[in-house]
mmCIF file of C-alpha atoms in Angstrom:
data_model
loop_
_atom_site.group_PDB
_atom_site.id
_atom_site.type_symbol
_atom_site.label_atom_id
_atom_site.label_comp_id
_atom_site.label_asym_id
_atom_site.label_seq_id
_atom_site.Cartn_x
_atom_site.Cartn_y
_atom_site.Cartn_z
ATOM 1 C CA UNK A 12 102.930 101.668 111.314
ATOM 2 C CA UNK A 13 101.480 104.854 111.035
ATOM 3 C CA UNK A 14 99.273 104.372 113.835
ATOM 4 C CA UNK A 15 103.189 104.766 116.249
ATOM 5 C CA UNK A 16 104.423 106.765 113.727
ATOM 6 C CA UNK A 17 107.044 105.040 112.683
ATOM 7 C CA UNK A 18 108.112 107.519 109.708
ATOM 8 C CA UNK A 19 108.919 110.280 112.979
ATOM 9 C CA UNK A 20 109.086 107.698 115.700
ATOM 10 C CA UNK A 21 110.580 105.024 114.122
ATOM 11 C CA UNK A 22 112.394 102.690 116.953
ATOM 12 C CA UNK A 23 112.245 98.839 118.399
ATOM 13 C CA UNK A 24 114.596 96.375 115.745
ATOM 14 C CA UNK A 25 111.772 94.112 114.688
ATOM 15 C CA UNK A 26 109.086 96.512 113.146
ATOM 16 C CA UNK A 27 112.011 98.136 111.202
ATOM 17 C CA UNK A 28 112.061 95.054 108.887
ATOM 18 C CA UNK A 29 108.169 96.298 108.076
ATOM 19 C CA UNK A 30 108.833 98.509 105.020
ATOM 20 C CA UNK A 31 110.293 96.055 102.770
ATOM 21 C CA UNK A 32 107.951 93.229 103.476
ATOM 22 C CA UNK A 33 105.392 96.534 102.282
ATOM 23 C CA UNK A 34 106.926 96.968 99.699
ATOM 24 C CA UNK A 35 107.323 92.988 99.035
ATOM 25 C CA UNK A 36 103.573 92.893 99.498
ATOM 26 C CA UNK A 37 102.890 95.668 97.281
ATOM 27 C CA UNK A 38 104.765 93.366 94.146
ATOM 28 C CA UNK A 39 103.441 89.888 94.353
ATOM 29 C CA UNK A 40 99.783 91.485 94.915
ATOM 30 C CA UNK A 41 99.281 94.148 92.990
ATOM 31 C CA UNK A 42 96.410 93.666 92.274
ATOM 32 C CA UNK A 43 94.902 94.563 95.556
ATOM 33 C CA UNK A 44 93.408 97.525 96.229
ATOM 34 C CA UNK A 45 95.392 97.667 98.788
ATOM 35 C CA UNK A 46 98.377 97.351 97.076
ATOM 36 C CA UNK A 47 98.635 101.081 96.431
ATOM 37 C CA UNK A 48 99.390 102.505 99.981
ATOM 38 C CA UNK A 49 101.807 99.537 100.326
ATOM 39 C CA UNK A 50 104.164 100.614 98.253
ATOM 40 C CA UNK A 51 103.656 104.017 98.746
ATOM 41 C CA UNK A 52 104.635 104.096 103.044
ATOM 42 C CA UNK A 53 107.321 101.345 102.059
ATOM 43 C CA UNK A 54 108.697 104.379 99.986
ATOM 44 C CA UNK A 55 108.199 107.060 101.974
ATOM 45 C CA UNK A 56 110.158 104.507 104.747
ATOM 46 C CA UNK A 57 112.666 103.394 102.529
ATOM 47 C CA UNK A 58 113.944 107.481 101.646
ATOM 48 C CA UNK A 59 113.694 108.342 104.848
ATOM 49 C CA UNK A 60 114.352 106.846 107.974
ATOM 50 C CA UNK A 61 114.708 103.409 106.156
ATOM 51 C CA UNK A 62 117.513 101.071 108.580
ATOM 52 C CA UNK A 63 116.619 103.226 111.526
ATOM 53 C CA UNK A 64 119.512 102.557 112.834
ATOM 54 C CA UNK A 65 121.937 103.211 110.382
ATOM 55 C CA UNK A 66 123.901 105.634 109.766
ATOM 56 C CA UNK A 67 124.772 107.155 106.037
ATOM 57 C CA UNK A 68 128.081 105.470 105.935
ATOM 58 C CA UNK A 69 126.436 102.160 105.745
ATOM 59 C CA UNK A 70 127.554 102.116 109.563
ATOM 60 C CA UNK A 71 124.882 99.542 111.983
ATOM 61 C CA UNK A 72 124.085 100.711 115.640
ATOM 62 C CA UNK A 73 123.706 96.534 117.086
ATOM 63 C CA UNK A 74 126.783 96.065 115.308
ATOM 64 C CA UNK A 75 128.005 93.935 112.085
ATOM 65 C CA UNK A 76 126.556 90.916 113.352
ATOM 66 C CA UNK A 77 122.894 92.085 113.755
ATOM 67 C CA UNK A 78 123.121 94.286 110.668
ATOM 68 C CA UNK A 79 124.409 91.297 108.603
ATOM 69 C CA UNK A 80 121.502 89.227 109.497
ATOM 70 C CA UNK A 81 118.865 92.309 110.063
ATOM 71 C CA UNK A 82 119.919 93.463 106.993
ATOM 72 C CA UNK A 83 119.429 90.543 104.238
ATOM 73 C CA UNK A 84 116.315 90.691 105.094
ATOM 74 C CA UNK A 85 116.545 93.878 103.021
ATOM 75 C CA UNK A 86 117.357 92.081 99.490
ATOM 76 C CA UNK A 87 114.740 90.960 98.945
ATOM 77 C CA UNK A 88 112.159 93.875 98.353
ATOM 78 C CA UNK A 89 115.337 96.014 97.142
ATOM 79 C CA UNK A 90 115.924 93.900 94.462
ATOM 80 C CA UNK A 91 111.626 93.177 93.869
ATOM 81 C CA UNK A 92 111.546 97.003 93.737
ATOM 82 C CA UNK A 93 113.969 97.055 91.196
ATOM 83 C CA UNK A 94 113.596 94.359 88.966
ATOM 84 C CA UNK A 95 109.886 95.305 88.991
ATOM 85 C CA UNK A 96 109.878 98.478 88.732
ATOM 86 C CA UNK A 97 113.443 99.905 88.160
ATOM 87 C CA UNK A 98 113.375 102.175 91.138
ATOM 88 C CA UNK A 99 117.382 100.856 92.163
ATOM 89 C CA UNK A 100 116.954 101.954 96.151
ATOM 90 C CA UNK A 101 120.971 100.290 96.465
ATOM 91 C CA UNK A 102 121.947 104.117 95.073
ATOM 92 C CA UNK A 103 121.100 104.809 98.585
ATOM 93 C CA UNK A 104 123.636 106.363 100.413
ATOM 94 C CA UNK A 105 123.466 103.279 103.579
ATOM 95 C CA UNK A 106 122.936 100.847 101.000
ATOM 96 C CA UNK A 107 125.345 102.421 98.897
ATOM 97 C CA UNK A 108 128.206 101.252 101.891
ATOM 98 C CA UNK A 109 126.786 98.563 103.610
ATOM 99 C CA UNK A 110 129.564 96.941 101.800
ATOM 100 C CA UNK A 111 131.950 98.685 103.830
ATOM 101 C CA UNK A 112 130.667 98.728 107.252
ATOM 102 C CA UNK A 113 131.230 94.551 106.793
ATOM 103 C CA UNK A 114 134.966 94.631 105.940
#
């Protein structure tokens, strides 16, 4: 993701899942030296451009069905971060308003 400069040029649905995976890996494998850089990159991305095809109102560019499948992948990442560190990404405008988009 650094080679393709994801933070400045987020593109493609599949790579958009990776920030959450980085945070999960960093939590589960915290004893590994790489865990710090995984968490730093995951958080940098989560706080700036993630989810990259969504608006602050909780909307999703690819529609309701795709967003439901795609965003359920974030649930584990956000909960793991909250439980292990106390940092609440659920308060980010997109995640706070996302349920409204689905109704």
